[in-house]
Coordinates of N, CA and C in Angstrom, one line a residue:
M1 N 2.5 19.0 1.9 CA 1.4 19.7 2.0 C 1.4 20.3 3.3
N2 N 1.2 21.7 3.4 CA 1.2 22.6 4.6 C -0.3 22.3 5.1
N3 N 0.0 22.4 6.0 CA -1.3 22.6 7.3 C -2.2 23.4 6.7
L4 N -2.3 24.9 6.5 CA -3.1 25.6 5.6 C -2.9 26.1 4.3
H5 N -3.9 26.6 3.8 CA -3.8 26.7 2.3 C -4.4 28.2 1.7
N6 N -3.8 29.1 1.3 CA -4.3 29.9 0.9 C -4.9 30.5 -0.3
R7 N -5.8 31.1 -0.3 CA -6.3 31.1 -1.4 C -7.1 32.0 -1.7
A8 N -7.2 32.9 -2.7 CA -8.6 34.6 -2.8 C -9.6 33.6 -3.1
E9 N -10.5 34.0 -2.6 CA -12.1 34.0 -2.8 C -12.4 35.3 -2.7
N10 N -13.0 35.3 -4.1 CA -14.0 37.2 -4.2 C -13.0 38.2 -3.7
G11 N -12.1 38.0 -4.3 CA -10.9 39.2 -3.9 C -10.3 39.0 -2.6
S12 N -10.8 38.4 -1.3 CA -10.2 38.2 -0.5 C -9.2 37.2 -0.1
S13 N -8.2 37.2 0.7 CA -7.8 36.0 0.7 C -8.4 35.3 2.3
T14 N -8.2 33.4 1.9 CA -8.9 32.7 3.2 C -8.2 31.9 3.6
K15 N -7.7 31.4 4.6 CA -7.0 30.1 5.2 C -8.3 29.3 4.6
L16 N -7.3 27.7 4.6 CA -8.3 26.8 4.2 C -7.7 25.5 4.9
K17 N -8.6 24.5 5.7 CA -7.6 24.0 6.6 C -7.6 22.5 6.0
V18 N -6.8 21.7 5.8 CA -7.2 20.4 5.3 C -7.4 19.8 6.5
P19 N -8.2 18.4 5.9 CA -8.8 17.7 6.8 C -8.0 17.0 6.8
A20 N -7.4 15.7 7.9 CA -6.8 15.1 8.5 C -8.4 13.5 8.1
I21 N -7.7 12.9 7.5 CA -8.3 11.4 7.0 C -8.0 10.3 7.3
I22 N -8.9 9.2 8.0 CA -8.4 7.9 7.9 C -8.9 7.2 7.0
D23 N -8.2 5.9 6.9 CA -8.9 4.4 6.1 C -8.2 3.1 7.1
L24 N -9.5 2.9 6.9 CA -9.2 1.1 7.1 C -9.3 0.4 6.0
E25 N -9.2 -1.0 6.5 CA -8.5 -2.2 5.3 C -9.8 -3.0 6.4
A26 N -10.0 -4.1 5.9 CA -10.7 -4.7 6.9 C -10.9 -6.4 5.7
S27 N -11.2 -7.5 6.8 CA -11.2 -8.8 6.6 C -11.8 -9.0 5.6
G28 N -13.1 -8.6 5.5 CA -14.3 -8.3 5.0 C -15.6 -7.3 4.9
F29 N -17.0 -7.2 4.5 CA -17.8 -5.9 4.7 C -18.9 -7.0 5.6
G30 N -18.7 -7.9 5.7 CA -20.2 -8.2 6.4 C -20.0 -8.0 8.1
S31 N -20.7 -8.4 8.7 CA -21.0 -8.5 10.5 C -19.9 -9.2 11.0
Q32 N -19.2 -10.1 10.6 CA -18.2 -10.7 11.3 C -16.7 -10.1 10.5
S33 N -16.9 -8.7 9.8 CA -15.6 -8.6 9.6 C -15.0 -7.8 10.4
Y34 N -13.7 -7.5 10.6 CA -12.9 -6.8 11.5 C -11.5 -6.3 10.7
P35 N -11.3 -5.1 11.6 CA -10.0 -4.1 10.8 C -9.0 -4.9 10.8
I36 N -8.0 -4.8 10.0 CA -6.7 -5.5 9.5 C -5.6 -4.4 9.1
E37 N -6.1 -3.0 9.1 CA -5.2 -2.1 9.1 C -5.7 -0.6 9.1
V38 N -5.3 0.2 9.6 CA -5.2 1.2 9.7 C -4.4 2.5 9.1
G39 N -4.5 3.3 8.7 CA -4.2 4.3 7.8 C -4.7 6.0 8.2
F40 N -3.6 7.1 8.2 CA -4.4 8.3 8.2 C -3.2 9.5 7.6
A41 N -3.9 10.4 6.9 CA -3.2 11.3 6.9 C -3.5 12.9 7.7
L42 N -3.0 13.2 8.5 CA -2.9 14.5 8.8 C -2.8 15.8 8.2
S43 N -3.5 16.9 9.0 CA -3.6 18.2 8.2 C -2.1 18.8 7.5
T44 N -0.8 18.1 8.5 CA 0.0 18.4 8.2 C 0.8 17.5 7.1
G45 N -0.2 16.7 6.5 CA 0.4 16.0 5.6 C 1.3 14.7 5.9
R46 N 1.4 14.8 6.9 CA 2.1 13.5 8.4 C 1.2 12.6 8.1
L47 N 2.2 10.8 7.1 CA 0.9 10.0 6.8 C 1.5 9.0 7.9
E48 N 0.5 7.9 8.0 CA 0.8 7.1 9.3 C 0.1 5.8 8.9
C49 N 0.4 4.4 9.3 CA -0.1 2.8 9.0 C 0.4 2.0 9.9
T50 N -0.6 1.5 10.2 CA -0.3 0.0 10.6 C -1.1 -1.3 10.7
L51 N -0.6 -2.5 10.8 CA -1.2 -3.8 10.4 C -1.6 -3.8 11.5
I52 N -3.1 -4.4 11.7 CA -3.7 -5.0 13.5 C -3.6 -6.6 13.4
R53 N -3.2 -7.2 14.3 CA -3.4 -8.3 14.8 C -4.5 -8.5 15.0
P54 N -5.5 -9.6 14.0 CA -6.6 -10.4 14.6 C -6.4 -10.8 16.1
E55 N -7.6 -10.4 16.8 CA -7.8 -11.0 17.7 C -8.2 -12.8 17.6
P56 N -8.4 -13.5 18.6 CA -8.1 -14.9 18.4 C -9.5 -15.4 18.0
S57 N -10.7 -14.4 18.5 CA -12.1 -14.6 17.9 C -12.6 -14.1 16.3
W58 N -11.2 -13.3 16.2 CA -12.1 -13.1 14.9 C -11.1 -13.7 14.0
V59 N -12.3 -14.5 13.2 CA -12.0 -15.5 11.8 C -12.4 -15.0 10.6
H60 N -13.0 -14.5 10.5 CA -13.9 -14.0 9.3 C -12.7 -13.4 8.6
W61 N -12.9 -14.0 7.4 CA -11.8 -13.8 6.1 C -12.4 -13.8 4.9
D62 N -12.8 -12.8 4.4 CA -13.5 -12.6 2.5 C -12.5 -12.5 1.9
E63 N -12.3 -13.1 0.9 CA -11.3 -13.3 -0.5 C -11.1 -12.4 -1.2
S64 N -13.0 -12.1 -0.8 CA -12.8 -10.7 -2.3 C -12.2 -9.9 -1.8
A65 N -12.3 -9.6 0.1 CA -11.6 -8.1 0.4 C -10.4 -8.1 0.2
Y66 N -9.9 -9.4 0.6 CA -8.0 -9.9 0.2 C -7.8 -9.0 -1.4
A67 N -8.4 -9.6 -2.6 CA -8.0 -9.4 -3.7 C -8.5 -8.0 -3.7
V68 N -8.7 -7.3 -3.0 CA -8.9 -5.3 -3.1 C -7.5 -5.2 -2.4
H69 N -7.3 -5.4 -1.1 CA -5.8 -4.5 -0.5 C -4.6 -5.7 -0.6
G70 N -4.8 -7.0 -0.7 CA -3.8 -7.9 -1.0 C -2.6 -7.9 0.2
I71 N -3.8 -8.0 1.7 CA -2.7 -8.7 2.8 C -3.2 -10.0 3.2
T72 N -2.6 -10.8 3.1 CA -3.1 -11.8 3.7 C -2.5 -12.0 5.6
R73 N -3.8 -12.9 6.2 CA -4.1 -12.8 7.7 C -2.5 -13.5 8.2
E74 N -1.7 -14.5 7.4 CA -0.5 -14.5 7.9 C 0.6 -13.7 8.1
L75 N 0.4 -12.7 7.1 CA 0.7 -10.9 7.6 C 0.9 -10.7 8.1
L76 N -0.5 -10.3 8.7 CA -1.2 -9.8 9.9 C -0.8 -10.1 11.6
L77 N -1.2 -12.1 11.4 CA -0.7 -12.6 12.6 C 1.1 -12.3 12.3
A78 N 1.8 -12.4 11.5 CA 3.2 -12.4 11.8 C 3.8 -10.9 12.2
F79 N 2.9 -9.7 11.2 CA 3.7 -8.4 11.4 C 2.4 -7.5 12.4
G80 N 1.5 -7.9 12.6 CA 0.2 -6.4 12.8 C 0.6 -6.6 14.1
K81 N 0.4 -5.5 14.4 CA 0.3 -5.2 16.3 C -1.1 -5.4 17.1
P82 N -1.0 -5.7 18.5 CA -2.1 -5.9 19.0 C -3.3 -5.0 19.1
V83 N -4.0 -5.3 18.9 CA -5.6 -4.2 19.0 C -5.2 -3.0 20.0
D84 N -4.7 -3.3 21.7 CA -4.5 -2.6 22.6 C -3.2 -1.7 22.2
Q85 N -2.1 -2.2 21.8 CA -1.1 -1.0 20.9 C -1.7 -0.4 19.8
V86 N -2.4 -0.4 19.0 CA -3.0 0.0 17.8 C -3.9 1.1 18.6
A87 N -5.1 0.8 19.7 CA -5.9 1.9 20.1 C -5.0 3.0 20.5
H88 N -4.5 3.0 21.5 CA -3.1 3.3 22.4 C -2.5 4.2 21.3
W89 N -2.1 3.7 20.2 CA -1.4 4.7 19.4 C -2.2 5.9 18.3
L90 N -3.5 5.0 18.5 CA -4.8 6.2 17.5 C -5.0 7.4 18.2
N91 N -5.2 7.0 19.6 CA -5.4 7.8 20.6 C -4.4 9.0 20.8
R92 N -3.0 8.7 20.6 CA -2.0 9.6 21.2 C -1.8 10.1 19.8
Q93 N -1.8 9.9 18.9 CA -1.7 10.4 17.5 C -2.7 11.5 17.0
L94 N -4.0 11.0 17.3 CA -5.2 11.6 17.1 C -6.3 12.4 17.9
K95 N -4.9 12.4 19.3 CA -6.2 13.2 20.4 C -6.7 14.6 19.8
D96 N -7.9 14.7 20.1 CA -9.0 15.9 20.2 C -8.6 16.2 19.0
T97 N -8.4 15.4 17.9 CA -8.7 15.3 16.4 C -9.9 14.8 16.1
T98 N -11.0 15.9 14.7 CA -12.0 15.2 13.8 C -10.9 14.9 12.8
I99 N -11.5 13.4 12.9 CA -11.0 12.9 11.3 C -11.9 12.5 10.5
Y100 N -11.9 12.2 9.1 CA -12.7 12.2 8.2 C -13.0 11.0 7.5
S101 N -13.7 10.5 7.1 CA -13.7 8.9 6.3 C -14.6 9.2 5.7
D102 N -14.7 8.6 4.0 CA -15.2 8.5 3.0 C -16.2 7.5 3.6
A103 N -15.9 6.1 4.1 CA -16.7 5.4 4.4 C -17.0 5.0 5.5
W104 N -17.6 6.2 6.3 CA -18.0 6.7 7.6 C -19.1 5.3 8.5
A105 N -20.0 4.7 7.9 CA -20.7 3.5 8.6 C -19.3 2.4 8.5
H106 N -18.6 2.4 7.4 CA -17.6 0.7 7.8 C -16.7 1.3 8.9
D107 N -15.8 2.4 8.4 CA -14.8 2.4 9.5 C -15.3 2.9 11.0
Y108 N -16.6 3.5 11.0 CA -17.2 3.7 12.2 C -17.3 2.3 13.2
A109 N -17.5 1.6 12.7 CA -17.7 0.0 12.9 C -16.9 -0.8 13.3
W110 N -15.4 -0.6 12.1 CA -14.3 -1.3 12.4 C -13.8 -0.6 13.3
L111 N -13.9 0.8 14.0 CA -12.8 1.2 14.7 C -13.5 1.1 16.1
A112 N -15.0 0.8 16.0 CA -15.3 0.2 17.6 C -14.9 -1.2 18.0
I113 N -14.9 -1.9 16.8 CA -14.4 -3.3 17.2 C -13.3 -2.9 17.5
L114 N -12.2 -2.4 17.1 CA -10.9 -2.5 17.5 C -10.5 -1.6 18.7
F115 N -11.7 -0.6 19.1 CA -11.3 -0.2 20.4 C -12.1 -0.9 21.3
D116 N -13.4 -1.6 21.5 CA -13.8 -2.7 22.1 C -12.9 -3.3 22.5
A117 N -12.3 -4.5 21.7 CA -11.4 -5.5 22.0 C -10.4 -4.5 22.7
A118 N -9.7 -3.4 22.3 CA -8.7 -3.1 23.5 C -9.6 -2.3 24.6
N119 N -10.6 -2.5 25.2 CA -11.2 -1.9 26.1 C -10.9 -0.6 26.7
T120 N -11.1 0.2 25.6 CA -10.5 1.8 25.9 C -11.7 2.6 24.8
T121 N -11.7 3.8 25.1 CA -12.5 4.8 24.1 C -11.5 5.5 23.4
P122 N -12.0 6.3 21.6 CA -11.1 7.4 21.4 C -11.0 8.3 21.7
S123 N -10.5 9.2 21.1 CA -10.0 10.5 21.8 C -10.3 11.4 20.7
F124 N -10.6 11.1 19.8 CA -10.9 11.4 18.7 C -12.3 11.7 17.9
K125 N -12.6 12.3 16.8 CA -14.0 12.3 16.7 C -13.7 12.1 15.1
L126 N -14.3 10.3 14.8 CA -14.8 10.6 13.1 C -16.2 11.0 13.0
D127 N -15.8 11.8 11.7 CA -17.1 12.0 10.9 C -16.9 11.7 9.9
H128 N -17.9 12.0 8.6 CA -18.4 11.6 7.1 C -17.5 13.0 6.8
L129 N -17.0 12.3 5.8 CA -16.1 13.7 4.6 C -16.8 14.2 4.1
A130 N -18.1 13.5 4.0 CA -19.4 14.6 3.0 C -19.4 15.9 3.7
R131 N -19.6 15.9 5.0 CA -20.2 16.9 5.9 C -19.5 17.9 5.6
I132 N -17.6 18.0 5.1 CA -17.5 18.7 4.7 C -16.9 19.0 3.1
M133 N -17.7 18.3 2.4 CA -17.7 18.6 1.0 C -18.2 19.4 0.2
P134 N -17.8 20.1 -0.5 CA -19.1 20.9 -1.5 C -19.7 19.7 -2.4
E135 N -21.0 20.9 -2.1 CA -21.9 19.8 -3.3 C -21.5 19.6 -4.6
C136 N -21.0 18.7 -5.3 CA -20.5 18.8 -6.5 C -20.9 17.5 -7.0
E137 N -20.9 17.0 -8.4 CA -21.0 16.0 -9.6 C -20.3 14.8 -8.8
S138 N -20.5 13.8 -8.7 CA -19.9 12.2 -7.9 C -18.7 12.3 -9.4
A139 N -19.2 12.7 -10.3 CA -18.0 12.6 -11.6 C -16.9 13.3 -11.4
R140 N -17.4 14.7 -11.1 CA -15.7 15.5 -10.8 C -15.0 14.7 -9.5
W141 N -15.3 14.2 -8.3 CA -14.6 14.0 -7.6 C -14.0 12.3 -7.6
N142 N -14.8 11.9 -8.8 CA -13.9 10.6 -9.1 C -13.1 11.0 -10.3
Q143 N -12.8 12.0 -10.5 CA -11.8 12.0 -11.8 C -10.6 12.8 -11.1
L144 N -10.9 14.0 -10.2 CA -9.8 14.3 -9.7 C -9.3 13.2 -8.3
H145 N -10.2 12.1 -8.3 CA -9.5 11.2 -7.4 C -8.2 10.3 -8.2
Q146 N -9.2 9.7 -9.4 CA -8.2 9.1 -10.6 C -7.0 9.9 -10.3
E147 N -6.9 11.2 -11.2 CA -5.9 11.9 -11.5 C -5.0 11.9 -10.1
I148 N -5.2 12.4 -9.4 CA -4.4 12.0 -7.6 C -3.6 10.7 -7.8
E149 N -4.6 9.6 -8.0 CA -3.8 8.5 -7.8 C -2.6 8.4 -9.0
L150 N -2.8 8.6 -10.2 CA -1.6 8.6 -11.0 C -0.4 9.1 -11.1
E151 N -0.8 10.6 -10.4 CA 0.7 11.6 -10.0 C 0.8 11.2 -8.9
L152 N 0.2 10.2 -8.1 CA 0.7 9.3 -7.0 C 1.4 8.8 -7.3
G153 N 0.9 7.8 -8.6 CA 1.7 6.7 -8.5 C 1.6 5.3 -7.7
L154 N 0.4 5.3 -7.1 CA 0.2 4.8 -6.0 C -0.2 3.1 -6.2
K155 N 0.4 1.6 -6.1 CA -0.1 0.7 -6.9 C -0.8 0.3 -5.7
R156 N -0.6 0.0 -4.6 CA -1.3 -0.7 -3.5 C -2.6 -0.3 -2.8
H157 N -3.8 -0.9 -2.9 CA -4.8 -0.6 -2.3 C -4.6 -0.7 -0.3
R158 N -4.0 0.4 -0.1 CA -3.7 0.6 1.6 C -4.3 1.0 2.3
A159 N -4.4 1.6 3.4 CA -5.2 2.5 4.2 C -4.1 4.1 4.3
S160 N -3.1 4.1 4.3 CA -2.7 5.4 4.1 C -2.6 5.6 2.4
N161 N -2.6 5.1 1.8 CA -2.9 5.3 0.5 C -4.2 5.8 0.5
D162 N -4.9 5.5 0.4 CA -6.4 5.4 0.3 C -6.6 6.6 1.1
A163 N -6.2 7.1 2.3 CA -6.5 8.2 3.0 C -5.7 9.8 2.7
V164 N -4.2 9.9 1.9 CA -3.3 10.6 0.9 C -4.3 10.8 0.1
M165 N -5.1 9.7 -0.8 CA -5.4 10.4 -1.8 C -6.9 11.1 -1.5
L166 N -7.7 10.6 -0.6 CA -8.7 11.6 -0.1 C -8.6 12.6 -0.2
Q167 N -7.3 13.0 0.6 CA -7.0 14.4 1.5 C -6.9 15.3 0.1
R168 N -5.9 14.7 -1.0 CA -5.6 15.0 -1.7 C -6.2 15.7 -2.5
T169 N -7.9 14.6 -2.7 CA -8.7 14.9 -4.2 C -9.6 16.0 -3.3
W170 N -9.5 15.9 -1.9 CA -10.7 17.0 -1.1 C -9.8 18.4 -1.5
V171 N -8.6 18.5 -1.5 CA -8.0 20.1 -1.8 C -8.0 20.1 -3.0
R172 N -7.5 19.5 -3.8 CA -7.5 20.0 -5.5 C -9.3 20.5 -5.5
L173 N -10.0 19.5 -5.1 CA -11.7 20.2 -5.3 C -11.7 21.6 -4.5
I174 N -11.3 21.6 -3.5 CA -11.4 22.8 -3.0 C -11.1 23.8 -3.4
E175 N -9.2 23.6 -4.3 CA -8.7 24.6 -4.5 C -8.9 25.2 -5.7
S176 N -9.9 24.3 -6.6 CA -10.2 24.8 -8.0 C -11.1 25.7 -8.2
N177 N -11.2 26.2 -6.7 CA -12.0 27.4 -6.9 C -13.3 27.4 -7.7
Q178 N -14.0 26.0 -7.7 CA -15.3 25.8 -8.4 C -16.5 25.7 -7.3
F179 N -15.7 25.4 -6.4 CA -16.9 25.2 -5.1 C -16.1 26.0 -3.7
S180 N -17.1 26.6 -2.6 CA -16.4 26.8 -1.3 C -16.1 26.0 -0.4
A181 N -15.3 26.0 0.7 CA -15.3 25.1 1.8 C -16.8 25.0 2.1
A182 N -16.9 23.9 3.5 CA -18.2 23.6 3.8 C -17.7 24.0 5.6

């Protein structure tokens, strides 16, 4: 996927910047939940993802969240990266970038937990995907999202998979010429 997409609109050519998208998986959805995986799709099409090793005080585990992402706590303890390493990695990869999330409230809280534990601050801005979404029926978004999921053949509900599906759904929606970019 190219960084910029050309499209004709009313007889003129405009450039459409593909947004960078981030997604996080977590131990659950309650106030004691914490991030366990972060992934993103950059506007260049590059995908990145990493598991996050839970801090010793992060003990909450929700089996219903596990049923969605399929990541075990044992896997995180064995292969997850320390929070400071993940936070610094995100800052290097996303510096000065506005990155969008479809679950802004959850992802904002989980990133805050991650960066607080790492004793640092983000070098990027997190914003809600709705800010750059055209006003449309959710059914249209959901239909396109399902098409993208089938086309990509992604079987796992994981952070980078979710990020690329959201990014490609957004692009297809905008490029369908049914809507103008926000």
